[in-house]
Amino acid sequence: MTLPTPAVPHDGTDAEARPVFRVERKVLGISTETWPGIIAPVVIGVLALGLWEFIVWWRAIPPFILPGPLLIAKTLFADWGTLSASLWVTLRITAAALIAAVSLGVGLAILFTQSKWLEKSLFPYAVILQVTPVVSIAPLIIIWVGDINLSLLICAWIVAFFPILSNTILGLNSADHNLINLFQLYRASRWQTLRYLRLPAALPYFLGGLKISGGLALIGAVVAEFVAGSGGSASGLAYRILEAGYQLKIPRMFAALIMISMSGIAIFLAISWLSHMLLRRWHESALKREN
């Protein structure tokens, strides 16, 4: 026998029809759904480093061939003063190249979407600039420009420029055509259509290109430093890697490589956080769903 469900007194409001949101549990300020994505890579990384250290110890591999993670960590702390100064030089070039790529890339993308003839005239040259290996043209840039720091900046900018340009153009052209027709119906100006429709529509695409360009700017700066081979107090990490290779200081080379890798990861995480903060309240790619 089924007992009848007791009736819930109605308070005269539509509270029963309101959606029930799941309460998000957090541990140490981080959502419980995020922790597996943090713990799993850390565990795999620790196991890989432990296996690496064991193989070096078991096979008695000399440090000038393959140093162990512990020796690399000791070298990183011992040479932190020199390596951190070089890291700062590389990061300054990376940041300047990324800022230049964003400024010129977004500006040209807006111009291209406003004038199809301008896009057809200049965009192929941007493609040519992108597909040309920066290693092959870096020596020419260094010779023509003369200034090493400016040459490195130009080389890093060349690598980072195209993803910003192409993604922003794609985003500006992806605005809903029905909304564009609506703006035209209400006699909106080109500036109003660009500001209130095309730019918001292009923001997710721009941020996706920015994630790519952030790492490419760092890669471009390091590659340009390798080609330039600039020494002295203003040398970047690429020169420190070359210097360590010539002197067979392989642990120091690995320490510099780790600093470059960690810098690239930090750039990607910073841009990902910025993207999340800008898109989390309105774009489908950043909204949280219950299912």
PDB file of C-alpha atoms in Angstrom:
ATOM      1  CA  MET A   1       0.000   0.000   0.000  1.00  0.00           C
ATOM      2  CA  THR A   2       1.404   3.365  -1.065  1.00  0.00           C
ATOM      3  CA  LEU A   3       1.060   6.162   1.419  1.00  0.00           C
ATOM      4  CA  PRO A   4       0.022   9.512  -0.037  1.00  0.00           C
ATOM      5  CA  THR A   5       2.677  12.182  -0.245  1.00  0.00           C
ATOM      6  CA  PRO A   6       2.028  14.910   2.302  1.00  0.00           C
ATOM      7  CA  ALA A   7       1.064  18.156   0.675  1.00  0.00           C
ATOM      8  CA  VAL A   8       3.531  21.024   1.001  1.00  0.00           C
ATOM      9  CA  PRO A   9       1.805  24.221   2.016  1.00  0.00           C
ATOM     10  CA  HIS A  10       1.941  26.782  -0.783  1.00  0.00           C
ATOM     11  CA  ASP A  11       3.205  30.215   0.228  1.00  0.00           C
ATOM     12  CA  GLY A  12       1.647  32.013  -2.751  1.00  0.00           C
ATOM     13  CA  THR A  13       4.942  32.534  -4.599  1.00  0.00           C
ATOM     14  CA  ASP A  14       6.621  30.791  -7.516  1.00  0.00           C
ATOM     15  CA  ALA A  15       9.471  29.471  -5.349  1.00  0.00           C
ATOM     16  CA  GLU A  16       8.705  25.892  -6.365  1.00  0.00           C
ATOM     17  CA  ALA A  17       9.256  26.738 -10.018  1.00  0.00           C
ATOM     18  CA  ARG A  18      12.682  28.253  -9.445  1.00  0.00           C
ATOM     19  CA  PRO A  19      15.677  26.194 -10.640  1.00  0.00           C
ATOM     20  CA  VAL A  20      17.655  24.444  -7.918  1.00  0.00           C
ATOM     21  CA  PHE A  21      21.377  25.098  -8.322  1.00  0.00           C
ATOM     22  CA  ARG A  22      23.911  22.600  -7.102  1.00  0.00           C
ATOM     23  CA  VAL A  23      26.166  23.906  -4.344  1.00  0.00           C
ATOM     24  CA  GLU A  24      29.794  23.743  -5.476  1.00  0.00           C
ATOM     25  CA  ARG A  25      32.065  22.091  -2.913  1.00  0.00           C
ATOM     26  CA  LYS A  26      35.541  23.515  -2.482  1.00  0.00           C
ATOM     27  CA  VAL A  27      38.713  22.268  -0.817  1.00  0.00           C
ATOM     28  CA  LEU A  28      41.393  24.874  -0.045  1.00  0.00           C
ATOM     29  CA  GLY A  29      39.443  27.333  -2.179  1.00  0.00           C
ATOM     30  CA  ILE A  30      39.504  25.067  -5.254  1.00  0.00           C
ATOM     31  CA  SER A  31      36.482  23.212  -6.606  1.00  0.00           C
ATOM     32  CA  THR A  32      36.427  19.450  -6.014  1.00  0.00           C
ATOM     33  CA  GLU A  33      35.899  18.992  -9.754  1.00  0.00           C
ATOM     34  CA  THR A  34      39.186  20.809 -10.447  1.00  0.00           C
ATOM     35  CA  TRP A  35      41.356  18.791  -8.057  1.00  0.00           C
ATOM     36  CA  PRO A  36      41.572  15.621 -10.231  1.00  0.00           C
ATOM     37  CA  GLY A  37      42.935  17.722 -13.101  1.00  0.00           C
ATOM     38  CA  ILE A  38      45.643  19.010 -10.732  1.00  0.00           C
ATOM     39  CA  ILE A  39      46.502  15.829  -8.845  1.00  0.00           C
ATOM     40  CA  ALA A  40      46.712  13.482 -11.854  1.00  0.00           C
ATOM     41  CA  PRO A  41      49.422  15.422 -13.769  1.00  0.00           C
ATOM     42  CA  VAL A  42      51.398  16.001 -10.565  1.00  0.00           C
ATOM     43  CA  VAL A  43      51.392  12.289  -9.716  1.00  0.00           C
ATOM     44  CA  ILE A  44      52.467  11.324 -13.242  1.00  0.00           C
ATOM     45  CA  GLY A  45      55.202  13.971 -13.173  1.00  0.00           C
ATOM     46  CA  VAL A  46      56.561  12.760  -9.818  1.00  0.00           C
ATOM     47  CA  LEU A  47      56.597   9.153 -11.031  1.00  0.00           C
ATOM     48  CA  ALA A  48      58.390  10.150 -14.247  1.00  0.00           C
ATOM     49  CA  LEU A  49      61.025  12.116 -12.330  1.00  0.00           C
ATOM     50  CA  GLY A  50      61.507   9.234  -9.906  1.00  0.00           C
ATOM     51  CA  LEU A  51      61.983   6.801 -12.801  1.00  0.00           C
ATOM     52  CA  TRP A  52      64.432   9.204 -14.443  1.00  0.00           C
ATOM     53  CA  GLU A  53      66.488   9.501 -11.233  1.00  0.00           C
ATOM     54  CA  PHE A  54      66.465   5.719 -10.763  1.00  0.00           C
ATOM     55  CA  ILE A  55      67.655   5.030 -14.319  1.00  0.00           C
ATOM     56  CA  VAL A  56      70.514   7.545 -13.982  1.00  0.00           C
ATOM     57  CA  TRP A  57      71.579   5.979 -10.678  1.00  0.00           C
ATOM     58  CA  TRP A  58      71.120   2.360 -11.819  1.00  0.00           C
ATOM     59  CA  ARG A  59      73.003   2.792 -15.108  1.00  0.00           C
ATOM     60  CA  ALA A  60      75.613   5.112 -13.538  1.00  0.00           C
ATOM     61  CA  ILE A  61      75.154   7.643 -16.346  1.00  0.00           C
ATOM     62  CA  PRO A  62      77.713  10.480 -16.140  1.00  0.00           C
ATOM     63  CA  PRO A  63      76.272  13.968 -15.487  1.00  0.00           C
ATOM     64  CA  PHE A  64      77.757  15.347 -18.708  1.00  0.00           C
ATOM     65  CA  ILE A  65      75.556  12.895 -20.661  1.00  0.00           C
ATOM     66  CA  LEU A  66      72.347  12.838 -18.642  1.00  0.00           C
ATOM     67  CA  PRO A  67      72.081  14.421 -15.174  1.00  0.00           C
ATOM     68  CA  GLY A  68      69.427  13.311 -12.710  1.00  0.00           C
ATOM     69  CA  PRO A  69      66.571  15.546 -11.546  1.00  0.00           C
ATOM     70  CA  LEU A  70      68.184  16.047  -8.125  1.00  0.00           C
ATOM     71  CA  LEU A  71      71.435  17.315  -9.640  1.00  0.00           C
ATOM     72  CA  ILE A  72      69.480  19.584 -11.984  1.00  0.00           C
ATOM     73  CA  ALA A  73      67.564  21.018  -9.021  1.00  0.00           C
ATOM     74  CA  LYS A  74      70.808  21.635  -7.118  1.00  0.00           C
ATOM     75  CA  THR A  75      72.312  23.360 -10.166  1.00  0.00           C
ATOM     76  CA  LEU A  76      69.185  25.484 -10.579  1.00  0.00           C
ATOM     77  CA  PHE A  77      69.502  26.776  -7.017  1.00  0.00           C
ATOM     78  CA  ALA A  78      73.285  27.187  -7.225  1.00  0.00           C
ATOM     79  CA  ASP A  79      73.209  29.157 -10.505  1.00  0.00           C
ATOM     80  CA  TRP A  80      69.955  30.987  -9.799  1.00  0.00           C
ATOM     81  CA  GLY A  81      71.572  34.426  -9.865  1.00  0.00           C
ATOM     82  CA  THR A  82      72.971  34.080 -13.388  1.00  0.00           C
ATOM     83  CA  LEU A  83      70.040  32.140 -14.827  1.00  0.00           C
ATOM     84  CA  SER A  84      67.362  34.416 -13.352  1.00  0.00           C
ATOM     85  CA  ALA A  85      69.026  37.499 -14.856  1.00  0.00           C
ATOM     86  CA  SER A  86      69.072  35.791 -18.257  1.00  0.00           C
ATOM     87  CA  LEU A  87      65.468  34.686 -17.798  1.00  0.00           C
ATOM     88  CA  TRP A  88      64.444  38.287 -17.188  1.00  0.00           C
ATOM     89  CA  VAL A  89      66.084  39.338 -20.479  1.00  0.00           C
ATOM     90  CA  THR A  90      64.204  36.622 -22.392  1.00  0.00           C
ATOM     91  CA  LEU A  91      60.884  37.436 -20.718  1.00  0.00           C
ATOM     92  CA  ARG A  92      61.223  41.138 -21.495  1.00  0.00           C
ATOM     93  CA  ILE A  93      61.674  40.362 -25.183  1.00  0.00           C
ATOM     94  CA  THR A  94      58.756  37.908 -25.046  1.00  0.00           C
ATOM     95  CA  ALA A  95      56.428  40.421 -23.381  1.00  0.00           C
ATOM     96  CA  ALA A  96      57.372  43.230 -25.775  1.00  0.00           C
ATOM     97  CA  ALA A  97      56.890  40.941 -28.797  1.00  0.00           C
ATOM     98  CA  LEU A  98      53.497  39.764 -27.519  1.00  0.00           C
ATOM     99  CA  ILE A  99      52.311  43.331 -26.905  1.00  0.00           C
ATOM    100  CA  ALA A 100      53.441  44.340 -30.392  1.00  0.00           C
ATOM    101  CA  ALA A 101      51.735  41.278 -31.914  1.00  0.00           C
ATOM    102  CA  VAL A 102      48.461  42.052 -30.124  1.00  0.00           C
ATOM    103  CA  SER A 103      48.513  45.738 -31.044  1.00  0.00           C
ATOM    104  CA  LEU A 104      49.349  45.293 -34.714  1.00  0.00           C
ATOM    105  CA  GLY A 105      47.385  42.057 -35.141  1.00  0.00           C
ATOM    106  CA  VAL A 106      44.133  43.410 -33.704  1.00  0.00           C
ATOM    107  CA  GLY A 107      44.538  46.735 -35.513  1.00  0.00           C
ATOM    108  CA  LEU A 108      45.093  45.086 -38.889  1.00  0.00           C
ATOM    109  CA  ALA A 109      42.257  42.613 -38.275  1.00  0.00           C
ATOM    110  CA  ILE A 110      39.834  45.503 -37.701  1.00  0.00           C
ATOM    111  CA  LEU A 111      41.073  47.257 -40.846  1.00  0.00           C
ATOM    112  CA  PHE A 112      40.774  44.063 -42.884  1.00  0.00           C
ATOM    113  CA  THR A 113      37.175  43.473 -41.800  1.00  0.00           C
ATOM    114  CA  GLN A 114      36.287  47.057 -42.706  1.00  0.00           C
ATOM    115  CA  SER A 115      37.866  46.830 -46.159  1.00  0.00           C
ATOM    116  CA  LYS A 116      37.840  43.543 -48.074  1.00  0.00           C
ATOM    117  CA  TRP A 117      40.148  44.985 -50.715  1.00  0.00           C
ATOM    118  CA  LEU A 118      42.700  45.815 -48.047  1.00  0.00           C
ATOM    119  CA  GLU A 119      42.435  42.277 -46.648  1.00  0.00           C
ATOM    120  CA  LYS A 120      42.888  40.695 -50.091  1.00  0.00           C
ATOM    121  CA  SER A 121      45.880  42.943 -50.763  1.00  0.00           C
ATOM    122  CA  LEU A 122      47.821  42.495 -47.519  1.00  0.00           C
ATOM    123  CA  PHE A 123      46.722  39.214 -45.918  1.00  0.00           C
ATOM    124  CA  PRO A 124      48.757  37.018 -48.336  1.00  0.00           C
ATOM    125  CA  TYR A 125      51.914  38.810 -47.198  1.00  0.00           C
ATOM    126  CA  ALA A 126      51.038  38.023 -43.590  1.00  0.00           C
ATOM    127  CA  VAL A 127      50.767  34.361 -44.595  1.00  0.00           C
ATOM    128  CA  ILE A 128      54.166  34.524 -46.322  1.00  0.00           C
ATOM    129  CA  LEU A 129      55.655  36.083 -43.188  1.00  0.00           C
ATOM    130  CA  GLN A 130      54.184  33.278 -41.077  1.00  0.00           C
ATOM    131  CA  VAL A 131      55.367  30.344 -43.193  1.00  0.00           C
ATOM    132  CA  THR A 132      58.916  31.684 -43.580  1.00  0.00           C
ATOM    133  CA  PRO A 133      61.143  30.029 -40.928  1.00  0.00           C
ATOM    134  CA  VAL A 134      62.367  32.680 -38.528  1.00  0.00           C
ATOM    135  CA  VAL A 135      65.709  30.865 -38.273  1.00  0.00           C
ATOM    136  CA  SER A 136      66.373  31.585 -41.949  1.00  0.00           C
ATOM    137  CA  ILE A 137      65.621  35.315 -41.792  1.00  0.00           C
ATOM    138  CA  ALA A 138      66.949  36.076 -38.293  1.00  0.00           C
ATOM    139  CA  PRO A 139      70.561  36.592 -39.490  1.00  0.00           C
ATOM    140  CA  LEU A 140      69.343  39.083 -42.105  1.00  0.00           C
ATOM    141  CA  ILE A 141      67.260  40.953 -39.530  1.00  0.00           C
ATOM    142  CA  ILE A 142      70.244  41.135 -37.174  1.00  0.00           C
ATOM    143  CA  ILE A 143      72.460  42.500 -39.964  1.00  0.00           C
ATOM    144  CA  TRP A 144      69.920  45.037 -41.239  1.00  0.00           C
ATOM    145  CA  VAL A 145      68.696  46.309 -37.864  1.00  0.00           C
ATOM    146  CA  GLY A 146      72.036  46.407 -36.093  1.00  0.00           C
ATOM    147  CA  ASP A 147      70.590  46.550 -32.573  1.00  0.00           C
ATOM    148  CA  ILE A 148      70.523  43.066 -31.008  1.00  0.00           C
ATOM    149  CA  ASN A 149      67.576  43.629 -28.662  1.00  0.00           C
ATOM    150  CA  LEU A 150      65.434  45.167 -31.410  1.00  0.00           C
ATOM    151  CA  SER A 151      66.375  42.324 -33.751  1.00  0.00           C
ATOM    152  CA  LEU A 152      65.313  39.727 -31.188  1.00  0.00           C
ATOM    153  CA  LEU A 153      62.054  41.611 -30.649  1.00  0.00           C
ATOM    154  CA  ILE A 154      61.284  41.617 -34.382  1.00  0.00           C
ATOM    155  CA  CYS A 155      62.012  37.888 -34.692  1.00  0.00           C
ATOM    156  CA  ALA A 156      59.769  37.037 -31.741  1.00  0.00           C
ATOM    157  CA  TRP A 157      57.040  39.329 -33.102  1.00  0.00           C
ATOM    158  CA  ILE A 158      57.095  37.607 -36.495  1.00  0.00           C
ATOM    159  CA  VAL A 159      56.367  34.259 -34.860  1.00  0.00           C
ATOM    160  CA  ALA A 160      53.626  35.566 -32.545  1.00  0.00           C
ATOM    161  CA  PHE A 161      51.862  37.913 -34.951  1.00  0.00           C
ATOM    162  CA  PHE A 162      49.912  35.645 -37.304  1.00  0.00           C
ATOM    163  CA  PRO A 163      47.747  33.686 -34.780  1.00  0.00           C
ATOM    164  CA  ILE A 164      46.470  36.970 -33.347  1.00  0.00           C
ATOM    165  CA  LEU A 165      45.695  38.355 -36.808  1.00  0.00           C
ATOM    166  CA  SER A 166      44.001  35.255 -38.245  1.00  0.00           C
ATOM    167  CA  ASN A 167      41.957  34.417 -35.136  1.00  0.00           C
ATOM    168  CA  THR A 168      40.766  37.988 -34.679  1.00  0.00           C
ATOM    169  CA  ILE A 169      39.721  38.219 -38.335  1.00  0.00           C
ATOM    170  CA  LEU A 170      37.824  34.944 -37.946  1.00  0.00           C
ATOM    171  CA  GLY A 171      36.115  36.254 -34.803  1.00  0.00           C
ATOM    172  CA  LEU A 172      35.145  39.586 -36.343  1.00  0.00           C
ATOM    173  CA  ASN A 173      33.628  37.777 -39.323  1.00  0.00           C
ATOM    174  CA  SER A 174      31.785  35.268 -37.124  1.00  0.00           C
ATOM    175  CA  ALA A 175      29.228  37.764 -35.801  1.00  0.00           C
ATOM    176  CA  ASP A 176      25.650  36.581 -36.308  1.00  0.00           C
ATOM    177  CA  HIS A 177      24.458  37.858 -39.692  1.00  0.00           C
ATOM    178  CA  ASN A 178      20.930  38.210 -38.364  1.00  0.00           C
ATOM    179  CA  LEU A 179      22.217  40.600 -35.728  1.00  0.00           C
ATOM    180  CA  ILE A 180      24.251  42.458 -38.354  1.00  0.00           C
ATOM    181  CA  ASN A 181      21.068  42.914 -40.390  1.00  0.00           C
ATOM    182  CA  LEU A 182      19.307  44.123 -37.247  1.00  0.00           C
ATOM    183  CA  PHE A 183      22.021  46.722 -36.648  1.00  0.00           C
ATOM    184  CA  GLN A 184      21.690  47.849 -40.256  1.00  0.00           C
ATOM    185  CA  LEU A 185      17.923  48.034 -39.885  1.00  0.00           C
ATOM    186  CA  TYR A 186      18.317  50.439 -36.973  1.00  0.00           C
ATOM    187  CA  ARG A 187      20.899  52.458 -38.944  1.00  0.00           C
ATOM    188  CA  ALA A 188      23.794  51.680 -36.648  1.00  0.00           C
ATOM    189  CA  SER A 189      27.111  53.143 -37.743  1.00  0.00           C
ATOM    190  CA  ARG A 190      30.139  51.035 -38.591  1.00  0.00           C
ATOM    191  CA  TRP A 191      31.738  52.010 -35.295  1.00  0.00           C
ATOM    192  CA  GLN A 192      28.642  51.006 -33.309  1.00  0.00           C
ATOM    193  CA  THR A 193      28.419  47.663 -35.123  1.00  0.00           C
ATOM    194  CA  LEU A 194      32.108  47.062 -34.488  1.00  0.00           C
ATOM    195  CA  ARG A 195      31.968  48.062 -30.827  1.00  0.00           C
ATOM    196  CA  TYR A 196      28.731  46.401 -29.731  1.00  0.00           C
ATOM    197  CA  LEU A 197      28.615  43.345 -32.021  1.00  0.00           C
ATOM    198  CA  ARG A 198      31.782  42.387 -33.862  1.00  0.00           C
ATOM    199  CA  LEU A 199      34.331  42.961 -31.072  1.00  0.00           C
ATOM    200  CA  PRO A 200      32.398  40.959 -28.427  1.00  0.00           C
ATOM    201  CA  ALA A 201      31.898  38.169 -30.970  1.00  0.00           C
ATOM    202  CA  ALA A 202      35.642  38.182 -31.729  1.00  0.00           C
ATOM    203  CA  LEU A 203      36.796  38.140 -28.091  1.00  0.00           C
ATOM    204  CA  PRO A 204      36.807  34.313 -27.632  1.00  0.00           C
ATOM    205  CA  TYR A 205      38.668  33.873 -30.921  1.00  0.00           C
ATOM    206  CA  PHE A 206      41.176  36.572 -29.999  1.00  0.00           C
ATOM    207  CA  LEU A 207      41.835  34.939 -26.632  1.00  0.00           C
ATOM    208  CA  GLY A 208      42.352  31.585 -28.344  1.00  0.00           C
ATOM    209  CA  GLY A 209      44.928  33.173 -30.627  1.00  0.00           C
ATOM    210  CA  LEU A 210      46.527  34.884 -27.634  1.00  0.00           C
ATOM    211  CA  LYS A 211      47.077  31.510 -25.948  1.00  0.00           C
ATOM    212  CA  ILE A 212      48.945  30.330 -29.027  1.00  0.00           C
ATOM    213  CA  SER A 213      50.921  33.534 -29.502  1.00  0.00           C
ATOM    214  CA  GLY A 214      52.019  33.652 -25.861  1.00  0.00           C
ATOM    215  CA  GLY A 215      54.028  30.454 -26.239  1.00  0.00           C
ATOM    216  CA  LEU A 216      55.167  31.324 -29.755  1.00  0.00           C
ATOM    217  CA  ALA A 217      56.549  34.672 -28.591  1.00  0.00           C
ATOM    218  CA  LEU A 218      58.710  32.855 -26.030  1.00  0.00           C
ATOM    219  CA  ILE A 219      59.823  30.316 -28.640  1.00  0.00           C
ATOM    220  CA  GLY A 220      60.607  33.093 -31.115  1.00  0.00           C
ATOM    221  CA  ALA A 221      62.684  34.977 -28.546  1.00  0.00           C
ATOM    222  CA  VAL A 222      64.688  31.869 -27.637  1.00  0.00           C
ATOM    223  CA  VAL A 223      65.261  30.870 -31.278  1.00  0.00           C
ATOM    224  CA  ALA A 224      66.358  34.394 -32.151  1.00  0.00           C
ATOM    225  CA  GLU A 225      68.792  34.365 -29.222  1.00  0.00           C
ATOM    226  CA  PHE A 226      70.234  31.084 -30.480  1.00  0.00           C
ATOM    227  CA  VAL A 227      70.790  32.592 -33.917  1.00  0.00           C
ATOM    228  CA  ALA A 228      72.178  35.848 -32.566  1.00  0.00           C
ATOM    229  CA  GLY A 229      74.457  34.127 -30.075  1.00  0.00           C
ATOM    230  CA  SER A 230      74.684  37.372 -28.130  1.00  0.00           C
ATOM    231  CA  GLY A 231      76.882  37.294 -25.033  1.00  0.00           C
ATOM    232  CA  GLY A 232      77.611  39.563 -22.165  1.00  0.00           C
ATOM    233  CA  SER A 233      75.523  40.700 -19.228  1.00  0.00           C
ATOM    234  CA  ALA A 234      72.387  41.224 -21.357  1.00  0.00           C
ATOM    235  CA  SER A 235      72.312  37.619 -22.593  1.00  0.00           C
ATOM    236  CA  GLY A 236      69.134  35.572 -22.489  1.00  0.00           C
ATOM    237  CA  LEU A 237      68.629  31.968 -21.514  1.00  0.00           C
ATOM    238  CA  ALA A 238      69.361  30.696 -25.025  1.00  0.00           C
ATOM    239  CA  TYR A 239      72.916  31.978 -24.765  1.00  0.00           C
ATOM    240  CA  ARG A 240      73.263  30.345 -21.339  1.00  0.00           C
ATOM    241  CA  ILE A 241      72.224  27.030 -22.916  1.00  0.00           C
ATOM    242  CA  LEU A 242      74.832  27.438 -25.662  1.00  0.00           C
ATOM    243  CA  GLU A 243      77.442  28.433 -23.099  1.00  0.00           C
ATOM    244  CA  ALA A 244      76.671  25.415 -20.909  1.00  0.00           C
ATOM    245  CA  GLY A 245      76.845  23.108 -23.940  1.00  0.00           C
ATOM    246  CA  TYR A 246      80.279  24.393 -24.937  1.00  0.00           C
ATOM    247  CA  GLN A 247      81.536  23.901 -21.369  1.00  0.00           C
ATOM    248  CA  LEU A 248      79.813  20.490 -20.969  1.00  0.00           C
ATOM    249  CA  LYS A 249      77.825  21.838 -18.009  1.00  0.00           C
ATOM    250  CA  ILE A 250      74.812  19.726 -18.933  1.00  0.00           C
ATOM    251  CA  PRO A 251      73.021  20.113 -15.549  1.00  0.00           C
ATOM    252  CA  ARG A 252      73.098  23.877 -16.073  1.00  0.00           C
ATOM    253  CA  MET A 253      71.705  23.411 -19.590  1.00  0.00           C
ATOM    254  CA  PHE A 254      68.809  21.361 -18.211  1.00  0.00           C
ATOM    255  CA  ALA A 255      68.192  23.974 -15.510  1.00  0.00           C
ATOM    256  CA  ALA A 256      67.895  26.694 -18.160  1.00  0.00           C
ATOM    257  CA  LEU A 257      65.549  24.494 -20.203  1.00  0.00           C
ATOM    258  CA  ILE A 258      63.344  23.971 -17.153  1.00  0.00           C
ATOM    259  CA  MET A 259      63.171  27.719 -16.585  1.00  0.00           C
ATOM    260  CA  ILE A 260      62.075  28.251 -20.200  1.00  0.00           C
ATOM    261  CA  SER A 261      59.448  25.507 -19.929  1.00  0.00           C
ATOM    262  CA  MET A 262      58.093  26.831 -16.635  1.00  0.00           C
ATOM    263  CA  SER A 263      57.917  30.327 -18.121  1.00  0.00           C
ATOM    264  CA  GLY A 264      55.897  29.014 -21.059  1.00  0.00           C
ATOM    265  CA  ILE A 265      53.525  27.201 -18.710  1.00  0.00           C
ATOM    266  CA  ALA A 266      53.138  30.337 -16.590  1.00  0.00           C
ATOM    267  CA  ILE A 267      52.306  32.413 -19.687  1.00  0.00           C
ATOM    268  CA  PHE A 268      49.701  29.874 -20.809  1.00  0.00           C
ATOM    269  CA  LEU A 269      48.096  29.689 -17.355  1.00  0.00           C
ATOM    270  CA  ALA A 270      47.985  33.476 -17.043  1.00  0.00           C
ATOM    271  CA  ILE A 271      46.279  33.860 -20.423  1.00  0.00           C
ATOM    272  CA  SER A 272      43.895  30.984 -19.624  1.00  0.00           C
ATOM    273  CA  TRP A 273      42.932  32.706 -16.357  1.00  0.00           C
ATOM    274  CA  LEU A 274      42.388  35.993 -18.214  1.00  0.00           C
ATOM    275  CA  SER A 275      40.239  34.193 -20.782  1.00  0.00           C
ATOM    276  CA  HIS A 276      38.171  32.574 -18.046  1.00  0.00           C
ATOM    277  CA  MET A 277      37.624  35.875 -16.252  1.00  0.00           C
ATOM    278  CA  LEU A 278      36.503  37.629 -19.446  1.00  0.00           C
ATOM    279  CA  LEU A 279      34.221  34.859 -20.725  1.00  0.00           C
ATOM    280  CA  ARG A 280      32.896  33.102 -17.632  1.00  0.00           C
ATOM    281  CA  ARG A 281      29.661  35.116 -17.345  1.00  0.00           C
ATOM    282  CA  TRP A 282      28.428  35.011 -20.919  1.00  0.00           C
ATOM    283  CA  HIS A 283      30.236  32.711 -23.371  1.00  0.00           C
ATOM    284  CA  GLU A 284      29.319  29.077 -23.875  1.00  0.00           C
ATOM    285  CA  SER A 285      32.937  27.892 -23.732  1.00  0.00           C
ATOM    286  CA  ALA A 286      33.363  29.146 -20.152  1.00  0.00           C
ATOM    287  CA  LEU A 287      29.892  28.654 -18.628  1.00  0.00           C
ATOM    288  CA  LYS A 288      29.502  25.818 -16.130  1.00  0.00           C
ATOM    289  CA  ARG A 289      26.742  23.320 -16.806  1.00  0.00           C
ATOM    290  CA  GLU A 290      25.018  20.859 -14.545  1.00  0.00           C
ATOM    291  CA  ASN A 291      25.045  18.058 -17.146  1.00  0.00           C
TER     292      ASN A 291
END
